[in-house]
């Protein structure tokens, strides 16, 4: 230790944490890890020490990757800076320039942008086709196809993917499969257990659960996830330790939150189906014996004035995300699906009256009353 104030002020606060048994994992908010000598440093490269530099690995991000892998029944997982970067490294772990990917039309708008507009610059060709008909999927497989990509419950129209069908087609043609399980969460659906190679999450949503973190996780077989981890390190799409810690804290209450979320969503969907001023209700069926998810989409194009509806929602706010504990609404036409070509919007049903409701964990009667009131005020 140096003797001068300036040196002491920098070094004095350092404390060894080795013998402190904290109940929860501490936040390793550090960009790098220290070494006593060259032999100690070399021990990292020999696999005897786990951590060197946070972009390369960090206890909090590793904890998040492992936690989601366990919940999905997969051997390995990696945390990333966002759901989209998890999708990117997942794709790049199985496809390279010259390869082709087949993806479903009704995926999250940001994923559509990534697949349709960005991957082309990596030399990866993408076809976006209707997954409702397995024959259409099969007919679009090319010689250079490597991956089939879809969502377990699609955003925002909540089509439930037939995972078995997708896996069967992929196995027949020797292709990889990757499924975004963000909406269902492993509480309702475990695509890896059903034979999917890579499962991806926007942990920004239900895993984090409190709308205070942007994060992604990719899980799957050891070998594929190892490739994706290398991409994370080399591209720099690592997650910050604090965000990983927040997401891990969220996961601890995933089960209890989801139980309430899905009960409330079912009750709201039932109430809206019976409301004559709602043109259409999108709410999945038969997702899991535990429930059908917590997103309900409605179309009120013909029956209500859209602006008045949004203004009449009271405590339910417009938020361009989902899966927080608070009930919120979003407007896909001007947010998540804004950049889609008009024909794609029309084909998908992204209309001017489509509203995506993320049902929270508040009192069920209050949630239903908020929507019934907004409909009553805005009905034409
Ligand atoms: C289904 C789905 N996948 C992926 C993403 C992208 O996640 P992130 O915003 O964490 O990058 C989103 C974001 O809304 C989503 O809804």
Short mmCIF file of C-alpha atoms and ligand atoms in Angstrom, two decimals:
data_model
loop_
_atom_site.label_atom_id
_atom_site.label_comp_id
_atom_site.label_asym_id
_atom_site.label_seq_id
_atom_site.Cartn_x
_atom_site.Cartn_y
_atom_site.Cartn_z
CA UNK A 1 0.00 0.00 0.00
CA UNK A 2 1.35 3.45 -0.91
CA UNK A 3 1.76 6.04 1.86
CA UNK A 4 0.30 9.09 0.13
CA UNK A 5 -3.30 10.26 0.34
CA UNK A 6 -3.94 9.99 -3.40
CA UNK A 7 -2.82 6.34 -3.45
CA UNK A 8 -4.59 5.39 -0.22
CA UNK A 9 -7.85 6.91 -1.37
CA UNK A 10 -7.81 4.72 -4.46
CA UNK A 11 -6.81 1.44 -2.73
CA UNK A 12 -8.14 1.56 0.85
CA UNK A 13 -11.76 0.64 0.13
CA UNK A 14 -10.88 -2.65 -1.47
CA UNK A 15 -12.16 -5.60 0.53
CA UNK A 16 -11.74 -9.29 -0.07
CA UNK A 17 -15.18 -10.87 -0.34
CA UNK A 18 -13.99 -14.50 -0.30
CA UNK A 19 -15.06 -15.21 3.28
CA UNK A 20 -18.37 -13.32 3.21
CA UNK A 21 -21.35 -15.62 2.82
CA UNK A 22 -23.92 -13.29 1.37
CA UNK A 23 -27.42 -14.85 1.19
CA UNK A 24 -27.88 -13.66 -2.38
CA UNK A 25 -25.21 -13.49 -5.04
CA UNK A 26 -23.43 -10.13 -4.78
CA UNK A 27 -23.36 -7.86 -7.80
CA UNK A 28 -19.93 -8.25 -9.40
CA UNK A 29 -20.06 -4.76 -10.87
CA UNK A 30 -16.56 -4.94 -12.22
CA UNK A 31 -15.20 -4.72 -15.73
CA UNK A 32 -12.30 -7.09 -14.93
CA UNK A 33 -10.87 -9.48 -12.32
CA UNK A 34 -7.46 -9.17 -10.65
CA UNK A 35 -4.47 -11.51 -10.59
CA UNK A 36 -1.57 -11.74 -8.16
CA UNK A 37 1.15 -12.75 -10.61
CA UNK A 38 1.70 -14.14 -14.10
CA UNK A 39 1.13 -17.71 -12.94
CA UNK A 40 -2.22 -16.64 -11.50
CA UNK A 41 -3.07 -14.92 -14.79
CA UNK A 42 -2.07 -17.99 -16.78
CA UNK A 43 -4.37 -20.09 -14.60
CA UNK A 44 -7.35 -18.38 -16.28
CA UNK A 45 -6.18 -19.58 -19.69
CA UNK A 46 -5.61 -23.07 -18.27
CA UNK A 47 -9.27 -23.14 -17.15
CA UNK A 48 -8.38 -23.07 -13.43
CA UNK A 49 -9.78 -19.58 -12.82
CA UNK A 50 -13.21 -18.62 -14.12
CA UNK A 51 -13.07 -14.89 -14.68
CA UNK A 52 -10.80 -12.46 -16.52
CA UNK A 53 -12.80 -9.62 -18.06
CA UNK A 54 -16.55 -9.02 -17.81
CA UNK A 55 -17.20 -9.04 -21.56
CA UNK A 56 -15.66 -12.52 -21.55
CA UNK A 57 -17.53 -13.71 -18.45
CA UNK A 58 -18.97 -12.51 -15.15
CA UNK A 59 -20.59 -14.40 -12.22
CA UNK A 60 -23.88 -12.47 -12.51
CA UNK A 61 -24.32 -12.96 -16.25
CA UNK A 62 -23.31 -16.62 -15.91
CA UNK A 63 -25.86 -17.03 -13.13
CA UNK A 64 -28.62 -15.68 -15.39
CA UNK A 65 -27.63 -17.96 -18.29
CA UNK A 66 -27.59 -21.01 -16.02
CA UNK A 67 -30.84 -20.09 -14.24
CA UNK A 68 -32.81 -19.86 -17.50
CA UNK A 69 -31.13 -23.01 -18.87
CA UNK A 70 -32.30 -24.88 -15.75
CA UNK A 71 -35.86 -23.60 -16.07
CA UNK A 72 -35.93 -24.59 -19.75
CA UNK A 73 -34.41 -28.02 -19.03
CA UNK A 74 -31.37 -27.19 -21.19
CA UNK A 75 -27.73 -27.93 -20.32
CA UNK A 76 -26.35 -24.47 -21.07
CA UNK A 77 -27.29 -20.81 -21.40
CA UNK A 78 -25.76 -17.43 -22.11
CA UNK A 79 -27.02 -13.99 -21.09
CA UNK A 80 -26.82 -11.11 -23.55
CA UNK A 81 -27.41 -7.37 -23.66
CA UNK A 82 -30.99 -7.70 -25.01
CA UNK A 83 -33.47 -10.16 -26.44
CA UNK A 84 -32.49 -9.09 -29.94
CA UNK A 85 -28.78 -9.66 -29.35
CA UNK A 86 -29.62 -13.13 -27.98
CA UNK A 87 -31.44 -13.84 -31.26
CA UNK A 88 -28.49 -12.49 -33.26
CA UNK A 89 -25.84 -14.62 -31.52
CA UNK A 90 -28.15 -17.63 -31.67
CA UNK A 91 -28.57 -17.23 -35.44
CA UNK A 92 -24.84 -16.63 -35.95
CA UNK A 93 -24.00 -19.77 -33.99
CA UNK A 94 -25.75 -21.91 -36.63
CA UNK A 95 -25.72 -19.84 -39.85
CA UNK A 96 -23.03 -18.03 -41.81
CA UNK A 97 -22.77 -16.15 -45.12
CA UNK A 98 -24.36 -18.18 -47.87
CA UNK A 99 -26.86 -19.90 -45.56
CA UNK A 100 -30.62 -19.49 -45.50
CA UNK A 101 -33.08 -19.11 -42.60
CA UNK A 102 -36.79 -19.74 -42.61
CA UNK A 103 -38.84 -17.61 -40.20
CA UNK A 104 -42.50 -17.18 -39.37
CA UNK A 105 -44.38 -14.07 -40.55
CA UNK A 106 -46.01 -13.23 -37.23
CA UNK A 107 -42.92 -12.62 -35.16
CA UNK A 108 -42.01 -9.57 -33.05
CA UNK A 109 -41.43 -6.53 -35.30
CA UNK A 110 -37.87 -5.98 -34.04
CA UNK A 111 -36.98 -9.59 -34.80
CA UNK A 112 -38.47 -9.13 -38.28
CA UNK A 113 -36.17 -6.10 -38.77
CA UNK A 114 -33.13 -8.04 -37.59
CA UNK A 115 -33.86 -11.07 -39.76
CA UNK A 116 -35.19 -9.31 -42.86
CA UNK A 117 -33.03 -6.16 -42.95
CA UNK A 118 -29.78 -6.84 -41.08
CA UNK A 119 -28.85 -10.47 -41.69
CA UNK A 120 -28.70 -9.78 -45.41
CA UNK A 121 -25.58 -7.68 -44.73
CA UNK A 122 -24.02 -10.74 -43.08
CA UNK A 123 -24.74 -12.65 -46.31
CA UNK A 124 -27.50 -14.68 -44.64
CA UNK A 125 -30.66 -15.06 -46.69
CA UNK A 126 -34.03 -15.10 -44.89
CA UNK A 127 -37.48 -16.19 -46.06
CA UNK A 128 -40.43 -15.09 -43.95
CA UNK A 129 -43.38 -17.42 -44.51
CA UNK A 130 -46.71 -18.33 -42.97
CA UNK A 131 -46.12 -21.09 -40.39
CA UNK A 132 -49.85 -21.84 -40.07
CA UNK A 133 -49.45 -24.42 -42.80
CA UNK A 134 -46.58 -26.91 -42.26
CA UNK A 135 -46.57 -27.66 -45.98
CA UNK A 136 -45.70 -23.99 -46.69
CA UNK A 137 -42.79 -24.27 -44.24
CA UNK A 138 -41.53 -27.43 -45.89
CA UNK A 139 -41.98 -26.06 -49.43
CA UNK A 140 -39.74 -23.09 -48.58
CA UNK A 141 -36.79 -25.14 -47.37
CA UNK A 142 -33.83 -24.69 -49.70
CA UNK A 143 -30.56 -26.56 -50.11
CA UNK A 144 -28.75 -23.92 -48.05
CA UNK A 145 -31.41 -23.67 -45.29
CA UNK A 146 -29.85 -24.05 -41.84
CA UNK A 147 -32.43 -22.81 -39.36
CA UNK A 148 -36.17 -22.63 -38.74
CA UNK A 149 -37.09 -19.69 -36.50
CA UNK A 150 -40.40 -18.96 -34.78
CA UNK A 151 -42.05 -17.91 -31.48
CA UNK A 152 -43.90 -20.25 -29.10
CA UNK A 153 -46.68 -17.64 -28.73
CA UNK A 154 -46.39 -15.00 -31.43
CA UNK A 155 -46.30 -11.24 -30.90
CA UNK A 156 -48.82 -9.55 -31.09
CA UNK A 157 -51.49 -11.91 -32.48
CA UNK A 158 -50.78 -14.76 -30.09
CA UNK A 159 -50.75 -17.70 -32.49
CA UNK A 160 -49.55 -20.78 -30.59
CA UNK A 161 -46.80 -22.48 -32.56
CA UNK A 162 -47.04 -26.22 -33.12
CA UNK A 163 -43.56 -26.93 -31.80
CA UNK A 164 -43.74 -30.68 -32.47
CA UNK A 165 -44.56 -30.00 -36.13
CA UNK A 166 -41.65 -27.55 -36.48
CA UNK A 167 -39.23 -29.99 -34.83
CA UNK A 168 -40.40 -32.87 -37.04
CA UNK A 169 -39.87 -30.85 -40.24
CA UNK A 170 -36.46 -29.65 -39.04
CA UNK A 171 -35.28 -33.17 -38.11
CA UNK A 172 -36.46 -34.54 -41.47
CA UNK A 173 -34.33 -31.95 -43.32
CA UNK A 174 -31.46 -31.89 -40.82
CA UNK A 175 -32.03 -28.26 -39.80
CA UNK A 176 -31.62 -26.41 -36.53
CA UNK A 177 -34.63 -24.93 -34.75
CA UNK A 178 -34.76 -21.80 -32.63
CA UNK A 179 -37.81 -20.60 -30.70
CA UNK A 180 -38.45 -17.31 -28.96
CA UNK A 181 -40.19 -18.32 -25.73
CA UNK A 182 -40.57 -14.80 -24.33
CA UNK A 183 -44.38 -14.68 -24.18
CA UNK A 184 -44.91 -18.19 -22.81
CA UNK A 185 -41.88 -18.31 -20.48
CA UNK A 186 -40.66 -21.71 -19.23
CA UNK A 187 -43.53 -21.56 -16.72
CA UNK A 188 -45.94 -22.43 -19.56
CA UNK A 189 -43.80 -23.98 -22.26
CA UNK A 190 -40.36 -25.60 -22.56
CA UNK A 191 -39.43 -25.83 -26.25
CA UNK A 192 -35.98 -27.32 -25.56
CA UNK A 193 -37.59 -30.28 -23.81
CA UNK A 194 -39.75 -30.72 -26.94
CA UNK A 195 -36.65 -31.04 -29.12
CA UNK A 196 -35.90 -27.43 -30.12
CA UNK A 197 -32.14 -26.71 -30.42
CA UNK A 198 -32.04 -23.10 -29.23
CA UNK A 199 -34.53 -21.22 -27.06
CA UNK A 200 -34.29 -17.47 -26.77
CA UNK A 201 -35.81 -14.94 -24.36
CA UNK A 202 -36.17 -11.25 -24.09
CA UNK A 203 -35.50 -11.29 -20.33
CA UNK A 204 -36.67 -7.68 -20.51
CA UNK A 205 -40.14 -9.21 -20.25
CA UNK A 206 -41.46 -11.85 -17.80
CA UNK A 207 -38.09 -13.18 -16.62
CA UNK A 208 -37.07 -9.75 -15.34
CA UNK A 209 -40.72 -9.00 -14.71
CA UNK A 210 -40.50 -5.45 -13.37
CA UNK A 211 -39.76 -3.37 -16.49
CA UNK A 212 -36.42 -2.25 -15.08
CA UNK A 213 -33.95 -4.23 -17.16
CA UNK A 214 -33.11 -4.89 -20.82
CA UNK A 215 -31.58 -8.35 -21.21
CA UNK A 216 -31.61 -11.49 -23.31
CA UNK A 217 -30.85 -15.16 -22.76
CA UNK A 218 -30.14 -17.99 -25.19
CA UNK A 219 -30.22 -21.61 -24.00
CA UNK A 220 -29.61 -24.93 -25.67
CA UNK A 221 -27.10 -27.70 -26.22
CA UNK A 222 -23.64 -27.07 -24.75
CA UNK A 223 -21.90 -26.99 -28.13
CA UNK A 224 -24.25 -24.44 -29.74
CA UNK A 225 -24.34 -22.21 -26.68
CA UNK A 226 -20.52 -22.29 -26.54
CA UNK A 227 -20.48 -20.97 -30.12
CA UNK A 228 -23.00 -18.28 -29.18
CA UNK A 229 -20.85 -17.32 -26.15
CA UNK A 230 -17.89 -16.79 -28.47
CA UNK A 231 -20.07 -14.49 -30.59
CA UNK A 232 -21.10 -12.54 -27.47
CA UNK A 233 -17.44 -12.04 -26.55
CA UNK A 234 -16.28 -11.17 -30.07
CA UNK A 235 -19.20 -8.92 -30.99
CA UNK A 236 -19.52 -7.41 -27.52
CA UNK A 237 -23.18 -8.15 -26.81
CA UNK A 238 -22.56 -9.02 -23.16
CA UNK A 239 -24.98 -8.01 -20.43
CA UNK A 240 -24.04 -5.71 -17.56
CA UNK A 241 -23.63 -7.47 -14.18
CA UNK A 242 -26.26 -5.29 -12.49
CA UNK A 243 -28.83 -6.00 -15.19
CA UNK A 244 -28.07 -9.72 -14.90
CA UNK A 245 -28.53 -9.48 -11.14
CA UNK A 246 -31.90 -7.72 -11.58
CA UNK A 247 -33.07 -10.36 -14.05
CA UNK A 248 -32.02 -13.15 -11.64
CA UNK A 249 -33.93 -11.47 -8.85
CA UNK A 250 -36.98 -11.28 -11.12
CA UNK A 251 -36.78 -14.98 -11.98
CA UNK A 252 -37.16 -15.92 -8.30
CA UNK A 253 -40.79 -14.75 -8.44
CA UNK A 254 -41.53 -15.88 -12.01
CA UNK A 255 -43.83 -18.68 -10.90
CA UNK A 256 -45.99 -16.65 -8.55
CA UNK A 257 -46.17 -13.71 -10.94
CA UNK A 258 -47.11 -15.93 -13.89
CA UNK A 259 -49.78 -17.71 -11.87
CA UNK A 260 -51.51 -14.37 -11.18
CA UNK A 261 -50.77 -12.93 -14.66
CA UNK A 262 -52.43 -15.85 -16.49
CA UNK A 263 -55.47 -15.98 -14.19
CA UNK A 264 -56.09 -12.27 -14.69
CA UNK A 265 -55.53 -12.53 -18.45
CA UNK A 266 -58.02 -15.39 -18.80
CA UNK A 267 -60.63 -13.41 -16.84
CA UNK A 268 -60.05 -10.27 -18.93
CA UNK A 269 -60.17 -12.23 -22.21
CA UNK A 270 -63.48 -13.84 -21.13
CA UNK A 271 -64.93 -10.43 -20.23
CA UNK A 272 -63.83 -8.86 -23.54
CA UNK A 273 -65.10 -11.78 -25.64
CA UNK A 274 -68.52 -11.09 -24.11
CA UNK A 275 -68.32 -7.35 -24.82
CA UNK A 276 -70.27 -6.46 -27.96
CA UNK A 277 -68.02 -3.41 -28.61
CA UNK A 278 -64.89 -5.49 -29.10
CA UNK A 279 -64.60 -6.67 -32.73
CA UNK A 280 -62.11 -9.41 -32.04
CA UNK A 281 -60.24 -10.87 -29.06
CA UNK A 282 -56.94 -12.68 -29.55
CA UNK A 283 -56.17 -14.99 -26.64
CA UNK A 284 -54.46 -18.36 -27.03
CA UNK A 285 -55.97 -21.71 -26.11
CA UNK A 286 -54.33 -24.90 -24.88
CA UNK A 287 -50.86 -23.47 -24.25
CA UNK A 288 -50.43 -25.32 -20.97
CA UNK A 289 -52.54 -26.81 -18.15
CA UNK A 290 -51.22 -23.86 -16.10
CA UNK A 291 -52.82 -21.29 -18.42
CA UNK A 292 -52.61 -19.55 -21.75
CA UNK A 293 -50.31 -16.62 -21.22
CA UNK A 294 -50.83 -13.09 -20.01
CA UNK A 295 -51.14 -11.10 -23.22
CA UNK A 296 -54.58 -10.40 -24.65
CA UNK A 297 -54.87 -8.52 -27.95
CA UNK A 298 -58.10 -6.88 -29.06
CA UNK A 299 -59.27 -5.25 -32.28
CA UNK A 300 -61.70 -2.38 -31.84
CA UNK A 301 -61.28 -0.77 -35.28
CA UNK A 302 -65.01 -0.72 -36.12
CA UNK A 303 -66.60 -0.45 -32.71
CA UNK A 304 -64.66 2.21 -30.79
CA UNK A 305 -62.83 5.48 -31.31
CA UNK A 306 -59.19 4.53 -30.80
CA UNK A 307 -57.92 7.87 -29.44
CA UNK A 308 -60.79 8.10 -26.97
CA UNK A 309 -60.20 4.49 -25.89
CA UNK A 310 -56.56 5.17 -25.02
CA UNK A 311 -57.47 8.41 -23.21
CA UNK A 312 -60.12 6.62 -21.14
CA UNK A 313 -58.00 3.85 -19.68
CA UNK A 314 -57.37 5.65 -16.38
CA UNK A 315 -54.55 3.98 -14.45
CA UNK A 316 -53.68 1.60 -17.33
CA UNK A 317 -50.86 3.32 -19.21
CA UNK A 318 -49.63 3.09 -22.81
CA UNK A 319 -46.22 1.45 -22.64
CA UNK A 320 -44.31 0.05 -25.62
CA UNK A 321 -43.26 -3.07 -23.74
CA UNK A 322 -45.01 -5.88 -21.88
CA UNK A 323 -44.78 -8.30 -19.00
CA UNK A 324 -44.40 -5.88 -16.12
CA UNK A 325 -46.40 -6.39 -12.94
CA UNK A 326 -48.56 -3.40 -13.97
CA UNK A 327 -51.26 -3.87 -16.60
CA UNK A 328 -50.35 -1.82 -19.66
CA UNK A 329 -51.36 -1.44 -23.29
CA UNK A 330 -49.35 -1.01 -26.44
CA UNK A 331 -50.20 -0.03 -29.97
CA UNK A 332 -48.34 -2.35 -32.40
CA UNK A 333 -49.17 -0.25 -35.50
CA UNK A 334 -47.17 2.75 -34.27
CA UNK A 335 -44.52 0.90 -32.23
CA UNK A 336 -43.34 -2.73 -32.52
CA UNK A 337 -44.75 -3.29 -36.02
CA UNK A 338 -44.42 0.30 -37.33
CA UNK A 339 -41.53 -0.45 -39.71
CA UNK A 340 -43.23 -3.43 -41.36
CA UNK A 341 -44.29 -2.88 -44.96
CA UNK A 342 -48.00 -1.92 -45.17
CA UNK A 343 -48.83 -5.18 -47.00
CA UNK A 344 -47.19 -7.19 -44.20
CA UNK A 345 -49.15 -5.20 -41.58
CA UNK A 346 -52.42 -5.80 -43.45
CA UNK A 347 -51.70 -9.46 -44.02
CA UNK A 348 -50.90 -9.99 -40.34
CA UNK A 349 -53.88 -8.05 -39.00
CA UNK A 350 -51.89 -5.15 -37.51
CA UNK A 351 -54.86 -2.80 -37.89
CA UNK A 352 -55.46 0.72 -36.61
CA UNK A 353 -57.66 -0.73 -33.88
CA UNK A 354 -55.32 -3.48 -32.68
CA UNK A 355 -54.37 -3.09 -29.04
CA UNK A 356 -52.03 -5.41 -27.17
CA UNK A 357 -52.81 -5.71 -23.49
CA UNK A 358 -50.15 -6.91 -21.08
CA UNK A 359 -52.21 -8.10 -18.15
CA UNK A 360 -50.61 -7.37 -14.79
CA UNK A 361 -50.95 -8.81 -11.32
CA UNK A 362 -53.37 -6.23 -9.89
CA UNK A 363 -56.87 -7.07 -8.66
CA UNK A 364 -58.81 -8.83 -11.41
CA UNK A 365 -62.00 -6.77 -10.98
CA UNK A 366 -60.08 -3.48 -11.27
CA UNK A 367 -58.40 -4.61 -14.51
CA UNK A 368 -61.69 -5.65 -16.11
CA UNK A 369 -63.39 -2.44 -14.95
CA UNK A 370 -60.63 -0.27 -16.50
CA UNK A 371 -61.16 -1.83 -19.93
CA UNK A 372 -64.96 -1.94 -19.72
CA UNK A 373 -64.96 1.74 -18.80
CA UNK A 374 -62.66 2.71 -21.70
CA UNK A 375 -64.85 0.74 -24.12
CA UNK A 376 -68.06 2.28 -22.76
CA UNK A 377 -66.67 5.81 -23.18
CA UNK A 378 -65.16 5.24 -26.65
CA UNK A 379 -67.81 3.04 -28.30
CA UNK A 380 -69.16 4.41 -31.58
C1 LIG B 1 -41.22 -11.78 -28.44
C2 LIG B 1 -40.08 -10.83 -28.36
N1 LIG B 1 -38.85 -11.24 -28.66
C3 LIG B 1 -37.77 -10.42 -28.60
C4 LIG B 1 -37.91 -9.11 -28.23
C5 LIG B 1 -36.70 -8.22 -28.20
O1 LIG B 1 -36.30 -8.07 -26.89
P1 LIG B 1 -35.39 -6.86 -26.36
O2 LIG B 1 -36.21 -5.63 -26.44
O3 LIG B 1 -35.03 -7.28 -24.99
O4 LIG B 1 -34.22 -6.79 -27.30
C6 LIG B 1 -39.18 -8.63 -27.90
C7 LIG B 1 -39.35 -7.22 -27.48
O5 LIG B 1 -40.44 -6.74 -27.31
C8 LIG B 1 -40.29 -9.50 -27.96
O6 LIG B 1 -41.54 -9.08 -27.67
#
